[in-house]
């Protein structure tokens, strides 16, 4: 282990933990269920953890091995917040569905095309060619039928389809929206399992349903027994998570693998439930985490397409000879670019009169 690199990397854990602990406050009775500040701050924590997760996978440094193996779990929270946001908007905003497809799905499409467009440009600049082997595959990528060219784009693709199903459920089924979404998400999971898609492609989808349930559960902290619910859901998460990892220590085949994948899906759902019950008791107040939450989409797009490309990082490592410094340099550049992207988006909204 390179101890100089490890020390610099551990600072990432310390600062992130400190920001989270300082932001936690116990809710007052008048506080709303799940405020925008809390949601964005939670997204801020998650996007930093995902950054560390992807970076740890790429550089294989021992100090980041924890995030490399477990950091992906916070994706449950992203899906949960998304489900909560659309369900809360439906319940509390007039004519919410009128421009839903443009606001939500249009934004997702632009984000997806941007990610793949940047990847094409980077590939061309670095390799001198576009790394797409056929026009057929290019069309599939454009139509959101290929999540492998820019692998992190699977998250954008799944959100897109979840928003489509949510819109249809709200328009067609009204009060039975939660039942329809449960069936729709179950259908997606079964379809992906049959097609042999990787587990990470569908592992977190039920967390979207947890968010919908959360938005419709009035004043969670007044229901009572929240500590017991947190404890039970977390115990279920740990047990199911351990079961889902059995294939790492045993050569299981066929149906056993399907059961392990089901355990992984249920463990992710249990984690989302645990977080939901916890958020019924606390709130997060941090200007810095809130800023990261607002920037989270831009951070996700930029860091997956450019800053975590192995070729770029290895060139950077050749210059500084320290993976820890590479982590912080990459994070700093990503944040600065993301701030620039958000300011451009804000200027566009002002010019089109979308901001009051």
CSV table of C-alpha atoms in Angstrom, one decimal:
chain,number,residue,atom,x,y,z
A,1,UNK,CA,0.0,0.0,0.0
A,2,UNK,CA,1.2,3.5,-0.8
A,3,UNK,CA,0.7,5.2,2.6
A,4,UNK,CA,1.0,8.7,1.3
A,5,UNK,CA,-1.8,8.0,-1.2
A,6,UNK,CA,-3.8,6.2,1.5
A,7,UNK,CA,-3.7,9.1,3.9
A,8,UNK,CA,-4.9,11.5,1.3
A,9,UNK,CA,-7.7,9.2,0.4
A,10,UNK,CA,-8.8,8.7,4.0
A,11,UNK,CA,-9.2,12.4,4.2
A,12,UNK,CA,-12.1,11.9,1.8
A,13,UNK,CA,-13.9,9.6,4.3
A,14,UNK,CA,-13.2,12.0,7.2
A,15,UNK,CA,-14.5,15.1,5.5
A,16,UNK,CA,-17.5,13.4,4.0
A,17,UNK,CA,-18.4,11.8,7.4
A,18,UNK,CA,-17.9,15.2,9.2
A,19,UNK,CA,-20.2,17.0,6.7
A,20,UNK,CA,-22.9,14.4,7.2
A,21,UNK,CA,-22.7,14.3,11.0
A,22,UNK,CA,-22.7,18.1,11.2
A,23,UNK,CA,-25.8,18.4,9.0
A,24,UNK,CA,-28.0,16.0,11.0
A,25,UNK,CA,-30.7,17.7,13.1
A,26,UNK,CA,-33.6,16.2,15.0
A,27,UNK,CA,-37.0,17.2,13.4
A,28,UNK,CA,-39.3,19.5,15.1
A,29,UNK,CA,-43.1,18.9,15.1
A,30,UNK,CA,-43.7,21.7,12.5
A,31,UNK,CA,-41.0,20.4,10.1
A,32,UNK,CA,-42.4,19.0,6.9
A,33,UNK,CA,-42.1,15.3,6.1
A,34,UNK,CA,-39.1,15.4,3.7
A,35,UNK,CA,-38.0,18.9,2.8
A,36,UNK,CA,-36.2,20.0,-0.4
A,37,UNK,CA,-33.1,21.0,1.7
A,38,UNK,CA,-33.0,17.5,3.2
A,39,UNK,CA,-33.5,15.8,-0.1
A,40,UNK,CA,-30.8,17.7,-1.9
A,41,UNK,CA,-28.4,17.4,1.0
A,42,UNK,CA,-29.0,13.6,1.0
A,43,UNK,CA,-28.3,13.6,-2.8
A,44,UNK,CA,-25.1,15.5,-2.1
A,45,UNK,CA,-23.8,12.8,0.2
A,46,UNK,CA,-24.8,10.1,-2.2
A,47,UNK,CA,-23.2,11.7,-5.3
A,48,UNK,CA,-19.9,12.0,-3.4
A,49,UNK,CA,-20.1,8.4,-2.2
A,50,UNK,CA,-20.8,7.3,-5.8
A,51,UNK,CA,-17.8,9.3,-7.0
A,52,UNK,CA,-15.6,7.5,-4.5
A,53,UNK,CA,-17.2,4.2,-5.4
A,54,UNK,CA,-16.4,4.6,-9.1
A,55,UNK,CA,-12.9,5.9,-8.4
A,56,UNK,CA,-12.1,3.0,-6.1
A,57,UNK,CA,-13.2,0.6,-8.7
A,58,UNK,CA,-10.9,2.2,-11.3
A,59,UNK,CA,-7.7,2.7,-9.2
A,60,UNK,CA,-7.9,-0.4,-7.1
A,61,UNK,CA,-6.4,1.4,-4.1
A,62,UNK,CA,-6.9,-0.4,-0.7
A,63,UNK,CA,-7.9,2.8,1.1
A,64,UNK,CA,-10.9,3.1,-1.3
A,65,UNK,CA,-11.8,-0.6,-1.4
A,66,UNK,CA,-14.8,-0.1,1.0
A,67,UNK,CA,-16.5,2.3,-1.3
A,68,UNK,CA,-15.5,0.3,-4.4
A,69,UNK,CA,-17.4,-2.7,-3.0
A,70,UNK,CA,-20.3,-1.1,-1.1
A,71,UNK,CA,-20.6,2.5,-2.3
A,72,UNK,CA,-23.1,1.5,-5.0
A,73,UNK,CA,-25.7,0.9,-2.3
A,74,UNK,CA,-26.5,4.6,-2.1
A,75,UNK,CA,-28.1,4.4,-5.5
A,76,UNK,CA,-31.1,3.1,-3.6
A,77,UNK,CA,-31.4,6.6,-2.0
A,78,UNK,CA,-31.3,8.3,-5.4
A,79,UNK,CA,-34.1,6.2,-6.7
A,80,UNK,CA,-36.0,6.6,-3.5
A,81,UNK,CA,-35.7,10.4,-3.7
A,82,UNK,CA,-36.8,10.4,-7.3
A,83,UNK,CA,-39.9,8.4,-6.4
A,84,UNK,CA,-40.7,10.7,-3.5
A,85,UNK,CA,-40.2,13.8,-5.6
A,86,UNK,CA,-42.6,12.8,-8.4
A,87,UNK,CA,-45.2,11.4,-6.0
A,88,UNK,CA,-45.1,14.5,-3.8
A,89,UNK,CA,-45.4,16.8,-6.8
A,90,UNK,CA,-48.5,14.9,-8.0
A,91,UNK,CA,-50.1,15.2,-4.6
A,92,UNK,CA,-49.3,18.9,-3.9
A,93,UNK,CA,-48.8,20.7,-7.2
A,94,UNK,CA,-51.7,21.8,-9.5
A,95,UNK,CA,-51.7,20.4,-13.0
A,96,UNK,CA,-48.4,18.6,-12.2
A,97,UNK,CA,-48.8,16.0,-15.0
A,98,UNK,CA,-49.4,18.6,-17.8
A,99,UNK,CA,-45.7,19.2,-18.5
A,100,UNK,CA,-44.4,16.1,-16.7
A,101,UNK,CA,-43.0,14.4,-19.8
A,102,UNK,CA,-41.2,17.5,-21.0
A,103,UNK,CA,-39.8,18.5,-17.6
A,104,UNK,CA,-38.8,15.0,-16.3
A,105,UNK,CA,-38.4,12.8,-19.3
A,106,UNK,CA,-37.0,15.5,-21.6
A,107,UNK,CA,-34.4,16.4,-19.1
A,108,UNK,CA,-33.5,12.7,-18.7
A,109,UNK,CA,-33.2,12.2,-22.5
A,110,UNK,CA,-30.9,15.3,-22.9
A,111,UNK,CA,-28.7,14.0,-20.0
A,112,UNK,CA,-28.5,10.5,-21.6
A,113,UNK,CA,-27.6,11.9,-25.1
A,114,UNK,CA,-25.1,14.3,-23.5
A,115,UNK,CA,-23.3,11.4,-21.7
A,116,UNK,CA,-23.0,9.3,-24.8
A,117,UNK,CA,-22.1,12.3,-26.9
A,118,UNK,CA,-19.2,13.2,-24.6
A,119,UNK,CA,-18.1,9.6,-24.6
A,120,UNK,CA,-18.0,9.6,-28.4
A,121,UNK,CA,-15.9,12.8,-28.5
A,122,UNK,CA,-13.5,11.5,-25.8
A,123,UNK,CA,-13.1,8.2,-27.7
A,124,UNK,CA,-12.4,10.0,-31.0
A,125,UNK,CA,-9.9,12.4,-29.4
A,126,UNK,CA,-8.1,9.6,-27.5
A,127,UNK,CA,-8.3,6.6,-30.0
A,128,UNK,CA,-8.8,8.5,-33.2
A,129,UNK,CA,-12.0,6.6,-33.9
A,130,UNK,CA,-15.6,6.3,-32.6
A,131,UNK,CA,-15.8,3.1,-30.6
A,132,UNK,CA,-19.1,2.0,-32.1
A,133,UNK,CA,-18.9,-1.1,-34.3
A,134,UNK,CA,-22.1,-0.7,-36.4
A,135,UNK,CA,-24.8,1.7,-37.3
A,136,UNK,CA,-27.3,-0.7,-35.7
A,137,UNK,CA,-25.6,-0.3,-32.3
A,138,UNK,CA,-25.4,3.5,-32.8
A,139,UNK,CA,-29.2,3.6,-33.3
A,140,UNK,CA,-29.7,1.4,-30.2
A,141,UNK,CA,-27.6,3.7,-28.2
A,142,UNK,CA,-29.5,6.7,-29.4
A,143,UNK,CA,-32.9,5.1,-28.6
A,144,UNK,CA,-31.7,4.1,-25.1
A,145,UNK,CA,-31.5,0.4,-25.9
A,146,UNK,CA,-27.8,0.0,-25.1
A,147,UNK,CA,-26.4,0.7,-21.6
A,148,UNK,CA,-22.9,-0.6,-22.3
A,149,UNK,CA,-21.3,2.1,-24.4
A,150,UNK,CA,-21.4,4.6,-21.5
A,151,UNK,CA,-22.1,2.1,-18.7
A,152,UNK,CA,-23.2,4.6,-16.1
A,153,UNK,CA,-26.0,5.7,-18.5
A,154,UNK,CA,-28.0,2.7,-17.2
A,155,UNK,CA,-29.1,4.9,-14.3
A,156,UNK,CA,-30.4,7.6,-16.6
A,157,UNK,CA,-32.2,4.9,-18.7
A,158,UNK,CA,-33.9,3.3,-15.8
A,159,UNK,CA,-35.1,6.7,-14.4
A,160,UNK,CA,-36.5,7.5,-17.9
A,161,UNK,CA,-38.7,4.3,-18.0
A,162,UNK,CA,-39.7,4.7,-14.3
A,163,UNK,CA,-41.0,8.2,-15.1
A,164,UNK,CA,-42.9,7.0,-18.2
A,165,UNK,CA,-44.6,4.3,-16.1
A,166,UNK,CA,-45.3,6.8,-13.3
A,167,UNK,CA,-47.0,9.1,-15.8
A,168,UNK,CA,-49.1,6.4,-17.2
A,169,UNK,CA,-50.1,5.1,-13.8
A,170,UNK,CA,-51.1,8.6,-12.6
A,171,UNK,CA,-53.1,9.2,-15.8
A,172,UNK,CA,-54.8,5.9,-16.0
A,173,UNK,CA,-55.1,4.4,-12.5
A,174,UNK,CA,-55.2,7.4,-10.1
A,175,UNK,CA,-55.7,6.0,-6.6
A,176,UNK,CA,-54.2,2.6,-7.6
A,177,UNK,CA,-51.0,4.2,-8.7
A,178,UNK,CA,-48.8,2.4,-6.1
A,179,UNK,CA,-50.2,-1.0,-7.1
A,180,UNK,CA,-49.6,-0.3,-10.8
A,181,UNK,CA,-46.0,0.9,-10.1
A,182,UNK,CA,-45.3,-2.2,-8.0
A,183,UNK,CA,-46.5,-4.4,-10.8
A,184,UNK,CA,-44.6,-2.4,-13.5
A,185,UNK,CA,-41.3,-2.4,-11.6
A,186,UNK,CA,-41.7,-6.1,-10.9
A,187,UNK,CA,-42.2,-6.7,-14.6
A,188,UNK,CA,-39.1,-4.8,-15.4
A,189,UNK,CA,-37.0,-6.8,-12.9
A,190,UNK,CA,-38.4,-10.1,-14.2
A,191,UNK,CA,-37.8,-9.1,-17.8
A,192,UNK,CA,-34.2,-8.1,-17.1
A,193,UNK,CA,-33.5,-11.3,-15.1
A,194,UNK,CA,-34.8,-13.4,-18.1
A,195,UNK,CA,-32.7,-11.4,-20.5
A,196,UNK,CA,-29.6,-12.1,-18.3
A,197,UNK,CA,-29.0,-8.4,-17.6
A,198,UNK,CA,-26.4,-7.7,-14.9
A,199,UNK,CA,-27.7,-7.3,-11.4
A,200,UNK,CA,-26.8,-3.6,-11.1
A,201,UNK,CA,-29.2,-3.0,-13.9
A,202,UNK,CA,-32.3,-3.6,-11.9
A,203,UNK,CA,-31.1,-4.0,-8.3
A,204,UNK,CA,-32.4,-0.7,-7.0
A,205,UNK,CA,-35.7,-0.3,-8.8
A,206,UNK,CA,-38.1,-1.1,-5.9
A,207,UNK,CA,-36.5,1.9,-4.0
A,208,UNK,CA,-38.5,4.1,-6.4
A,209,UNK,CA,-41.6,2.5,-5.1
A,210,UNK,CA,-40.4,3.1,-1.5
A,211,UNK,CA,-40.1,6.8,-2.4
A,212,UNK,CA,-43.7,6.8,-3.7
A,213,UNK,CA,-44.9,5.2,-0.5
A,214,UNK,CA,-42.9,7.6,1.6
A,215,UNK,CA,-44.6,10.6,-0.1
A,216,UNK,CA,-48.0,9.2,0.7
A,217,UNK,CA,-47.2,8.3,4.3
A,218,UNK,CA,-48.4,11.4,6.2
A,219,UNK,CA,-46.2,12.6,9.1
A,220,UNK,CA,-44.1,9.5,9.4
A,221,UNK,CA,-42.7,10.4,12.8
A,222,UNK,CA,-46.1,10.5,14.3
A,223,UNK,CA,-46.9,6.9,13.5
A,224,UNK,CA,-44.8,5.6,16.4
A,225,UNK,CA,-42.4,2.7,16.6
A,226,UNK,CA,-40.0,4.3,14.1
A,227,UNK,CA,-36.9,3.0,15.9
A,228,UNK,CA,-38.2,-0.6,15.8
A,229,UNK,CA,-39.0,-0.2,12.1
A,230,UNK,CA,-35.5,1.1,11.4
A,231,UNK,CA,-34.0,-1.8,13.3
A,232,UNK,CA,-36.1,-4.5,11.6
A,233,UNK,CA,-35.6,-3.1,8.1
A,234,UNK,CA,-31.9,-2.7,8.6
A,235,UNK,CA,-31.6,-6.3,10.0
A,236,UNK,CA,-33.4,-7.6,6.9
A,237,UNK,CA,-31.1,-5.6,4.7
A,238,UNK,CA,-28.0,-7.0,6.3
A,239,UNK,CA,-29.2,-10.6,6.2
A,240,UNK,CA,-30.4,-10.4,2.6
A,241,UNK,CA,-27.3,-8.6,1.6
A,242,UNK,CA,-25.1,-11.4,3.1
A,243,UNK,CA,-27.2,-14.0,1.3
A,244,UNK,CA,-26.9,-12.2,-2.0
A,245,UNK,CA,-23.1,-12.3,-1.7
A,246,UNK,CA,-22.9,-16.1,-1.2
A,247,UNK,CA,-21.9,-16.6,-4.8
A,248,UNK,CA,-18.6,-15.0,-3.9
A,249,UNK,CA,-17.6,-17.9,-1.7
A,250,UNK,CA,-19.5,-20.8,-3.4
A,251,UNK,CA,-19.8,-22.0,-7.0
A,252,UNK,CA,-23.6,-21.7,-7.4
A,253,UNK,CA,-25.3,-22.2,-10.7
A,254,UNK,CA,-28.7,-21.9,-12.3
A,255,UNK,CA,-31.7,-21.3,-10.0
A,256,UNK,CA,-29.4,-20.6,-7.0
A,257,UNK,CA,-28.1,-17.5,-8.8
A,258,UNK,CA,-31.6,-16.3,-9.4
A,259,UNK,CA,-32.4,-16.6,-5.7
A,260,UNK,CA,-29.2,-14.7,-4.9
A,261,UNK,CA,-30.3,-11.9,-7.3
A,262,UNK,CA,-33.7,-11.8,-5.7
A,263,UNK,CA,-32.1,-11.5,-2.3
A,264,UNK,CA,-30.0,-8.6,-3.6
A,265,UNK,CA,-33.1,-6.8,-4.9
A,266,UNK,CA,-34.9,-7.3,-1.6
A,267,UNK,CA,-31.9,-6.2,0.4
A,268,UNK,CA,-31.7,-2.9,-1.6
A,269,UNK,CA,-35.4,-2.4,-0.9
A,270,UNK,CA,-34.9,-3.1,2.8
A,271,UNK,CA,-32.1,-0.5,2.9
A,272,UNK,CA,-34.3,2.1,1.2
A,273,UNK,CA,-37.1,1.4,3.8
A,274,UNK,CA,-34.5,1.8,6.6
A,275,UNK,CA,-33.4,5.1,5.3
A,276,UNK,CA,-37.0,6.2,4.8
A,277,UNK,CA,-37.8,5.5,8.5
A,278,UNK,CA,-34.7,7.3,9.7
A,279,UNK,CA,-35.6,10.4,7.6
A,280,UNK,CA,-38.9,10.4,9.5
A,281,UNK,CA,-37.0,11.5,12.6
A,282,UNK,CA,-34.2,13.6,11.3
A,283,UNK,CA,-33.4,16.3,8.7
A,284,UNK,CA,-30.2,17.4,7.0
A,285,UNK,CA,-29.1,21.1,7.0
A,286,UNK,CA,-25.9,21.8,5.2
A,287,UNK,CA,-25.3,24.4,2.5
A,288,UNK,CA,-22.3,22.5,1.1
A,289,UNK,CA,-24.1,19.2,0.9
A,290,UNK,CA,-27.2,21.0,-0.6
A,291,UNK,CA,-24.9,22.5,-3.3
A,292,UNK,CA,-23.6,19.0,-4.1
A,293,UNK,CA,-27.1,17.8,-4.3
A,294,UNK,CA,-28.1,20.5,-6.8
A,295,UNK,CA,-25.0,19.7,-8.8
A,296,UNK,CA,-25.5,15.9,-8.5
A,297,UNK,CA,-26.7,15.3,-12.1
A,298,UNK,CA,-23.9,17.3,-13.6
A,299,UNK,CA,-21.4,15.6,-11.3
A,300,UNK,CA,-22.7,12.2,-12.4
A,301,UNK,CA,-22.6,13.0,-16.1
A,302,UNK,CA,-19.2,14.6,-16.1
A,303,UNK,CA,-17.3,12.3,-13.8
A,304,UNK,CA,-18.5,9.1,-15.5
A,305,UNK,CA,-17.8,10.3,-19.1
A,306,UNK,CA,-14.5,12.0,-18.6
A,307,UNK,CA,-12.9,12.2,-15.1
A,308,UNK,CA,-13.1,8.5,-14.4
A,309,UNK,CA,-12.0,7.3,-17.8
A,310,UNK,CA,-9.0,5.0,-17.1
A,311,UNK,CA,-6.9,6.6,-19.8
A,312,UNK,CA,-7.3,10.1,-18.4
A,313,UNK,CA,-6.6,9.0,-14.8
A,314,UNK,CA,-3.5,7.0,-15.7
A,315,UNK,CA,-2.1,10.0,-17.5
A,316,UNK,CA,-2.8,12.1,-14.4
A,317,UNK,CA,-1.2,9.5,-12.1
A,318,UNK,CA,1.9,9.5,-14.3
A,319,UNK,CA,2.2,13.2,-13.4
A,320,UNK,CA,1.5,13.3,-9.7
A,321,UNK,CA,2.4,9.7,-8.7
A,322,UNK,CA,-0.3,9.6,-6.0
A,323,UNK,CA,-3.8,8.1,-6.4
A,324,UNK,CA,-5.1,10.1,-3.5
A,325,UNK,CA,-4.1,13.4,-5.1
A,326,UNK,CA,-5.7,12.2,-8.4
A,327,UNK,CA,-8.9,11.6,-6.5
A,328,UNK,CA,-9.0,15.2,-5.1
A,329,UNK,CA,-7.9,16.7,-8.4
A,330,UNK,CA,-10.6,14.8,-10.3
A,331,UNK,CA,-13.2,15.8,-7.7
A,332,UNK,CA,-12.2,19.4,-7.8
A,333,UNK,CA,-12.3,19.6,-11.6
A,334,UNK,CA,-15.7,17.8,-11.7
A,335,UNK,CA,-17.2,20.2,-9.1
A,336,UNK,CA,-15.9,23.3,-11.0
A,337,UNK,CA,-17.3,22.1,-14.3
A,338,UNK,CA,-20.6,21.1,-12.7
A,339,UNK,CA,-20.9,24.6,-11.2
A,340,UNK,CA,-20.3,26.0,-14.7
A,341,UNK,CA,-23.0,23.7,-16.2
A,342,UNK,CA,-25.5,24.7,-13.6
A,343,UNK,CA,-24.9,28.4,-14.1
A,344,UNK,CA,-25.4,28.0,-17.8
A,345,UNK,CA,-28.7,26.1,-17.2
A,346,UNK,CA,-29.8,28.9,-14.8
A,347,UNK,CA,-28.9,31.6,-17.4
A,348,UNK,CA,-31.0,29.7,-20.0
A,349,UNK,CA,-34.0,29.4,-17.6
A,350,UNK,CA,-33.8,33.2,-17.0
A,351,UNK,CA,-33.6,34.0,-20.7
A,352,UNK,CA,-36.7,31.8,-21.4
A,353,UNK,CA,-38.6,33.3,-18.5
A,354,UNK,CA,-38.8,30.0,-16.5
A,355,UNK,CA,-37.4,31.6,-13.3
A,356,UNK,CA,-39.5,34.0,-11.3
